[in-house]
Short mmCIF file of C-alpha atoms in Angstrom, two decimals:
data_model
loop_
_atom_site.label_atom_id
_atom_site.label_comp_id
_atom_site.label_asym_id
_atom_site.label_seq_id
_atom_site.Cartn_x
_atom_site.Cartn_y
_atom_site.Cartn_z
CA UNK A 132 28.21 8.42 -34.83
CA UNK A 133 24.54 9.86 -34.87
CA UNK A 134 22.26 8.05 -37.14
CA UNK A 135 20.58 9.82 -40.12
CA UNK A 136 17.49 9.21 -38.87
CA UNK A 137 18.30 10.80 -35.84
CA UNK A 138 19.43 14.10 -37.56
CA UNK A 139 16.71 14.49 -40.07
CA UNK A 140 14.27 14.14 -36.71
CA UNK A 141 16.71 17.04 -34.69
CA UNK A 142 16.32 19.30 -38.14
CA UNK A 143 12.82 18.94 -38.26
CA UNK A 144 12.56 19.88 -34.55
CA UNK A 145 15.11 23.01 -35.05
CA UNK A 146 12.85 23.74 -37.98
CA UNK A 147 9.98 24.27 -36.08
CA UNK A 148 12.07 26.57 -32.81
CA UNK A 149 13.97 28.64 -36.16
CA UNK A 150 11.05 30.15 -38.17
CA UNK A 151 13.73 32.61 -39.66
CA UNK A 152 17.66 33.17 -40.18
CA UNK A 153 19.46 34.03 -36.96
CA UNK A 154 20.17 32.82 -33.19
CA UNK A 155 16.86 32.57 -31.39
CA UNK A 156 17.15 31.80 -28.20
CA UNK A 157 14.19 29.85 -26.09
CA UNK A 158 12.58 29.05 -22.85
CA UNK A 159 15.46 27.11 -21.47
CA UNK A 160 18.18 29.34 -20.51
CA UNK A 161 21.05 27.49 -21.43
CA UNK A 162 19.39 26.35 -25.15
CA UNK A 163 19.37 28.08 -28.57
CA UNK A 164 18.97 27.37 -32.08
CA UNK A 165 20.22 28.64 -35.32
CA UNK A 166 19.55 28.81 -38.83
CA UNK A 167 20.89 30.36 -42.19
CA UNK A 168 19.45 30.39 -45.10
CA UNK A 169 22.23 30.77 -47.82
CA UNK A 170 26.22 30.73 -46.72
CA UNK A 171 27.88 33.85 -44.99
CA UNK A 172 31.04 36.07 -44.84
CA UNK A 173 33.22 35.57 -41.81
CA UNK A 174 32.53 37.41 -38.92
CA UNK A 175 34.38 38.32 -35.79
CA UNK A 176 32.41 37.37 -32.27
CA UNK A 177 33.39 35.97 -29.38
CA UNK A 178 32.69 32.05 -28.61
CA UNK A 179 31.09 31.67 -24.81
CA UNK A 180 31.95 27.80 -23.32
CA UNK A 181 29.26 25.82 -25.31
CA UNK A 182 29.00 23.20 -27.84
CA UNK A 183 26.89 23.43 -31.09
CA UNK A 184 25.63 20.54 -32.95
CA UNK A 185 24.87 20.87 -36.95
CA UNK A 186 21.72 18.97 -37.83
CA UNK A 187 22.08 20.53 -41.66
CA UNK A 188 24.22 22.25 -43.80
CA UNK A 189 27.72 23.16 -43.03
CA UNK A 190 29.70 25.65 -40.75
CA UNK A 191 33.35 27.10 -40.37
CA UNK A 192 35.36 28.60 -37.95
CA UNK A 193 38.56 30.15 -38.08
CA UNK A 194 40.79 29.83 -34.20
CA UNK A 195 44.06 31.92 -35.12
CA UNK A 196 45.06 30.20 -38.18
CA UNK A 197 43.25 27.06 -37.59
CA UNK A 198 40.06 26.71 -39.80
CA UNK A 199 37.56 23.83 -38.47
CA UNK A 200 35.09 22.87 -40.67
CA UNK A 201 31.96 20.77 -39.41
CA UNK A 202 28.42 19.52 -40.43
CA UNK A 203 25.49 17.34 -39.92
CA UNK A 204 26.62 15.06 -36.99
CA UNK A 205 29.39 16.86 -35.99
CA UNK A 206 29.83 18.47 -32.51
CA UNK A 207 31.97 21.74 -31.61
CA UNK A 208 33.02 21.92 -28.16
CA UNK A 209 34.23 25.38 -26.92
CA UNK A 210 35.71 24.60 -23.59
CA UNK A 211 36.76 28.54 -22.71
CA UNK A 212 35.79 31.96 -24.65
CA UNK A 213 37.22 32.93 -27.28
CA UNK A 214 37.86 35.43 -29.91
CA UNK A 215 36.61 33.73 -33.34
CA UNK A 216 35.73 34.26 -37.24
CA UNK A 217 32.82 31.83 -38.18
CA UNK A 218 30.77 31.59 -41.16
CA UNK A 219 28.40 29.54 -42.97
CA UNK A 220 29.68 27.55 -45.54
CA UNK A 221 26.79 24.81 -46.83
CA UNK A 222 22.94 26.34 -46.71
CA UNK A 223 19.96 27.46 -49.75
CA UNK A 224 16.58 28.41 -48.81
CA UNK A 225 15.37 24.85 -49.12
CA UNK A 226 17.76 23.31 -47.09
CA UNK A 227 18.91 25.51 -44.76
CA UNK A 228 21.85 25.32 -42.30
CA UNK A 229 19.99 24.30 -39.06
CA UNK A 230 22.30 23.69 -35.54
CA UNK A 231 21.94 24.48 -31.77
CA UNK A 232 23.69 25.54 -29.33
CA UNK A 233 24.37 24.64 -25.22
CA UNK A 234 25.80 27.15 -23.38
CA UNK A 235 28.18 25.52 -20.78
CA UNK A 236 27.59 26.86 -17.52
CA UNK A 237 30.69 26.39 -15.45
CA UNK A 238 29.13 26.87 -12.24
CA UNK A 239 27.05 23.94 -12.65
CA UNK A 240 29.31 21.72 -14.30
CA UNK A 241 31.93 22.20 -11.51
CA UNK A 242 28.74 21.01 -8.97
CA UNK A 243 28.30 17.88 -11.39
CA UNK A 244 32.42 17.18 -11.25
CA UNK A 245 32.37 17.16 -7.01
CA UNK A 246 29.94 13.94 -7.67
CA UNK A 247 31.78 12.92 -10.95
CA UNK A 248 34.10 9.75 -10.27
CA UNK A 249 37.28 10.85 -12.48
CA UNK A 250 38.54 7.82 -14.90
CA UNK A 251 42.43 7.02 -15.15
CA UNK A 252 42.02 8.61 -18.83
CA UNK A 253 40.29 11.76 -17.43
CA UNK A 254 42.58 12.76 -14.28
CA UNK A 255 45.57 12.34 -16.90
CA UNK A 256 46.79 16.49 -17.45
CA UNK A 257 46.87 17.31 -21.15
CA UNK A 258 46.96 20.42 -22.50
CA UNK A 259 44.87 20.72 -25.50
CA UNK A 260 43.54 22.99 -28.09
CA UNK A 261 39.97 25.26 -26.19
CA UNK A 262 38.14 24.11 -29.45
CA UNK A 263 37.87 20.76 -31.05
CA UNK A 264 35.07 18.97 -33.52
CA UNK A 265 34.11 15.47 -33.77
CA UNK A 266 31.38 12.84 -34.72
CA UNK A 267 28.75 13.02 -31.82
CA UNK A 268 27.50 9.81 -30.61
CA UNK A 269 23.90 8.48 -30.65
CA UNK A 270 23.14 8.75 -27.07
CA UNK A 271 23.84 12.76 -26.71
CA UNK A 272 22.23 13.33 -29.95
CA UNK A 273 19.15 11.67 -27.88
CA UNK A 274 19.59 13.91 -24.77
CA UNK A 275 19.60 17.04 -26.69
CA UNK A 276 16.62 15.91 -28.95
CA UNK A 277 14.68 15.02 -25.52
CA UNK A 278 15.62 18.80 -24.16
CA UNK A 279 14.12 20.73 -27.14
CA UNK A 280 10.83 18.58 -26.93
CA UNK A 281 10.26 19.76 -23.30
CA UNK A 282 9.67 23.02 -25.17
CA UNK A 283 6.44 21.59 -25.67
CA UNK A 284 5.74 20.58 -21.69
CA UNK A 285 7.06 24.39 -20.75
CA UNK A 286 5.60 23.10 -16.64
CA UNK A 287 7.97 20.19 -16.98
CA UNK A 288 11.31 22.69 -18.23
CA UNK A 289 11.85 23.69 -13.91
CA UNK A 290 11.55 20.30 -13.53
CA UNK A 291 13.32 18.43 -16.22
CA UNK A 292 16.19 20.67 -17.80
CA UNK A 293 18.79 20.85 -15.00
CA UNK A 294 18.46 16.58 -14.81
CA UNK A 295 18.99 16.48 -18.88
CA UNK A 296 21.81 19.40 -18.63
CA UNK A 297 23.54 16.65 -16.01
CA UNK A 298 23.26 13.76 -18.68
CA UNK A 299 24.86 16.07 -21.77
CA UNK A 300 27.71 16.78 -19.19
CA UNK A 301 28.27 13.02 -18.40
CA UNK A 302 27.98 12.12 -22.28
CA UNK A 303 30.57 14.89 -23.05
CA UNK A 304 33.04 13.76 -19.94
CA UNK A 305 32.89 10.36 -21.08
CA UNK A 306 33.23 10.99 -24.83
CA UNK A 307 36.67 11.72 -26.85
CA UNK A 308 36.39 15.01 -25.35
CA UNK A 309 36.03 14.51 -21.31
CA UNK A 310 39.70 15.41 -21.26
CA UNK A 311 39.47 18.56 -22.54
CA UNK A 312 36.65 19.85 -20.70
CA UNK A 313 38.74 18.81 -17.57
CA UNK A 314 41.79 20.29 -18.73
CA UNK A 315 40.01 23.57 -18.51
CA UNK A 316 37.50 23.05 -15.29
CA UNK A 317 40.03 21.81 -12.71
CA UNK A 318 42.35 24.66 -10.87
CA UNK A 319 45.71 23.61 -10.96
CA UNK A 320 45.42 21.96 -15.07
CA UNK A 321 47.39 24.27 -17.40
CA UNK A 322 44.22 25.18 -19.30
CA UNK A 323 42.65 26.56 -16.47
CA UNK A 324 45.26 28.65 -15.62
CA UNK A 325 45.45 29.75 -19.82
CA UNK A 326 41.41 30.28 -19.02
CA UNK A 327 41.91 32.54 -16.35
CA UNK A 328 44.79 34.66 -17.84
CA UNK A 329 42.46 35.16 -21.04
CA UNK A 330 39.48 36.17 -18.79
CA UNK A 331 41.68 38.89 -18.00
CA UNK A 332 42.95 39.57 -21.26
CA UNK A 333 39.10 40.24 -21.97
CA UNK A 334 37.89 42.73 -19.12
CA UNK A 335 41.37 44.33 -19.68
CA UNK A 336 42.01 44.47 -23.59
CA UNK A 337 42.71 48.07 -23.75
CA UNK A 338 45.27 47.69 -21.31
CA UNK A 339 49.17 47.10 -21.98
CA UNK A 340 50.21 43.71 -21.64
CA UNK A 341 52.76 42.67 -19.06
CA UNK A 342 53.48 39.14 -19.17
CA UNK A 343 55.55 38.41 -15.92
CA UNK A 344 52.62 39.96 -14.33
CA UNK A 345 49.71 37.94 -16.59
CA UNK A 346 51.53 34.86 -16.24
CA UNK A 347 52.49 35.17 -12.15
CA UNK A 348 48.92 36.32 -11.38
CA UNK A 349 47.68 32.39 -13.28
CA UNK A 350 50.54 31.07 -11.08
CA UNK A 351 53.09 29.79 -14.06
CA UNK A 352 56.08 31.59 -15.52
CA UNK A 353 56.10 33.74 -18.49
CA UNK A 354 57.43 31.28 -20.75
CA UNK A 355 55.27 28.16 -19.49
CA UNK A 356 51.79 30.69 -19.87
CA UNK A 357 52.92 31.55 -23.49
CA UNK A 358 53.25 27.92 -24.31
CA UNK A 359 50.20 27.10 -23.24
CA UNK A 360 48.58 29.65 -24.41
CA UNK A 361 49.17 28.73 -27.37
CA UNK A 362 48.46 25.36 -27.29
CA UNK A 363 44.60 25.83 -26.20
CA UNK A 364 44.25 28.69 -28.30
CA UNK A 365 46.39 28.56 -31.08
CA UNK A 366 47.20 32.29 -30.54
CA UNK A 367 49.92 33.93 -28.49
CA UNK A 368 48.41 35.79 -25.39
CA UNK A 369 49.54 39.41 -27.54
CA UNK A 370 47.48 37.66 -30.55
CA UNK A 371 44.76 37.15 -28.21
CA UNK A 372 44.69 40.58 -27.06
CA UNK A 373 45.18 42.38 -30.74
CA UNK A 374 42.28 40.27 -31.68
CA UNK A 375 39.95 41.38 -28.95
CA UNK A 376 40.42 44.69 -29.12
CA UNK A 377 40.18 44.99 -33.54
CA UNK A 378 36.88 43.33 -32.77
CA UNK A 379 35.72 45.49 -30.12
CA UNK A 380 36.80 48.53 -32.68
CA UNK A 381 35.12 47.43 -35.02
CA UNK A 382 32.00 47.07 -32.87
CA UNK A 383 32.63 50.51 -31.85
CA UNK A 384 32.65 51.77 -35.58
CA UNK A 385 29.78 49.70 -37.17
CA UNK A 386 27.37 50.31 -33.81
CA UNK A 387 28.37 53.01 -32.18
CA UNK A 388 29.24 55.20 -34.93
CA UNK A 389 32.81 56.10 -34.01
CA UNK A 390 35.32 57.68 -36.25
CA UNK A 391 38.43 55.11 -37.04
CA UNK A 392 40.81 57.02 -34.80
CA UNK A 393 38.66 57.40 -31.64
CA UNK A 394 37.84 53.61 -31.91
CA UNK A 395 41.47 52.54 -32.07
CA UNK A 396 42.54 54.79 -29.23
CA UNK A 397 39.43 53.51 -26.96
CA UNK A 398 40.76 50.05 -26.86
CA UNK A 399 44.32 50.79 -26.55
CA UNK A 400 45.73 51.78 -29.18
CA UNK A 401 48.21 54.85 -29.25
CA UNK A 402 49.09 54.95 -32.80
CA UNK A 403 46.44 55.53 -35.51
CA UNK A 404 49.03 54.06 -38.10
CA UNK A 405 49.65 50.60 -35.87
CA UNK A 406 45.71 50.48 -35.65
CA UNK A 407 44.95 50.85 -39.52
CA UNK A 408 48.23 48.37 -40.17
CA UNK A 409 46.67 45.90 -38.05
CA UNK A 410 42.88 46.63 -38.63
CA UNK A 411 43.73 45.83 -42.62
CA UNK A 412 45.88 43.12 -41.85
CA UNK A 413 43.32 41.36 -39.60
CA UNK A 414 39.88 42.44 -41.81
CA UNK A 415 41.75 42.60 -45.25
CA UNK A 416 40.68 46.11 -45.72
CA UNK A 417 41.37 49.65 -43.81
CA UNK A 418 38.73 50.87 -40.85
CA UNK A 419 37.39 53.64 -42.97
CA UNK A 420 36.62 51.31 -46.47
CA UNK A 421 35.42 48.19 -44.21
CA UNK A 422 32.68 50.43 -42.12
CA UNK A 423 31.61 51.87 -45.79
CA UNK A 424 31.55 48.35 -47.42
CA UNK A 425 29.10 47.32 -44.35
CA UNK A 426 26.76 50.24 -44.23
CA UNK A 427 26.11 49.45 -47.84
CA UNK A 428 25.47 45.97 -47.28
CA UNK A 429 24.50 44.46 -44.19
CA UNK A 430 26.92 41.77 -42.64
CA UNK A 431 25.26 38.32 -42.98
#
């Protein structure tokens, strides 16, 4: 478990990189901080392969109907994208919620696993939930506080950055975690196979879903993909679709100005009724008195 010290020293450093509330994102690609000054409602986004680490204040996020909560010295590994609700749950204006983030980059990490000797514990197949939180230990708290200072040396970031990416990859493979990131990085493990069929799902929401065909183009059967599917992401693969494509109608409504209707038929819908059932049921509230309730008050 990281030390306070260690935290307080990571806050102060996020402090300095997160002048105001928001993501900001900074001169290493893969690195980004955020910060919240007061708690938030839950909003829908998708969550890119990454982990975040809370240095202060306190975060939630909602995975089907799992709800992970996590704070200062916790770590959230995301392991494939998903559809999400998150929201800040512990933050004031004098102690704000302060975190980063580490994008995963999968191309890289699977260049780090061909040199990577795989443990007994590691090459054992599990399938396991795509999200997960735990304590983080000491010695990838110190990697990541060593990144963000090369901020400051911005000659040494070509340099330096890809050799401390490689050291946060070998802390997370050989923390509580290593499994899971395998589980999802190697071909032929079941949650490589869900991450492929829900890359899909995502470039082809607004399309109708045909199992037999989803689950023999992953190479499983139908009912081995919707177990786990499941399992990694707590939602079936229908859930998974009806969740991307609220979210992208919602999107649709807030941003792009589009009438209820139009935005439920753009990502697949056929039934205006279905899309208002399940837009209310999903949001609490139908399309038309959500997108009024946000254009009077800005989503935090």
């Amino acid at each position: 478990m990281a030390e306070p010290a260690q935290l307080q020293h990571l806050a102060q450093l996020i402090d300095r990189h997160a002048t105001g509330d928001g993501r900001h994102d900074s001169a290493i690609d893969f690195l980004f901080f955020g910060r919240s000054s007061r708690p938030s409602e839950p909003t829908a986004h998708a969550q890119w392969a990454s982990f975040a680490l809370v240095a202060q204040g306190g975060k939630a996020l909602r995975m089907g109907e799992e709800i992970i909560h996590y704070g200062p010295g916790d770590l959230l590994l995301v392991t494939m994208d998903m559809p999400v609700r998150s929201c800040v749950t512990v933050a004031t204006p004098e102690k704000p919620n302060l975190g980063i983030g580490i994008a995963i980059n999968e191309a890289r990490l699977m260049h780090y696993l061909d040199t990577f000797p795989l443990t007994a514990s590691l090459a054992e197949a599990r399938t396991e939930r795509g999200i997960a939180a735990h304590k983080v230990s000491p010695l990838l708290v110190d990697a990541v506080i060593r990144l963000i200072r090369l901020l400051d040396q911005p000659q040494d970031i070509a340099a330096l950055a890809p050799l401390i990416e490689q050291e946060i990859f070998y802390r997370l493979l050989t923390g509580p975690e290593g499994g899971r990131i395998l589980n999802m990085a190697l071909a032929e493990r079941p949650g490589n196979k869900v991450a492929r069929a829900a890359r899909w799902l995502r470039e082809n929401f607004h399309q109708p879903l045909k199992i037999d065909r989803l689950a023999s183009s992953v190479g499983m059967s139908a009912s081995s993909l919707h177990h786990h599917f499941k399992a990694v992401t707590a939602m079936t693969p229908m859930q998974y679709q009806k969740q991307l494509r609220l979210n992208e109608a919602r999107r649709l409504m807030l941003v792009d100005r589009l009438d209820a209707g139009t935005a439920g038929y753009r990502v697949g819908y056929q039934s205006a009724s279905q899309f208002s059932r399940e837009y209310s049921r999903f949001y609490g509230q139908s399309p038309a008195r959500d997108v009024r309730q946000r254009a009077v008050g800005p989503e935090a």
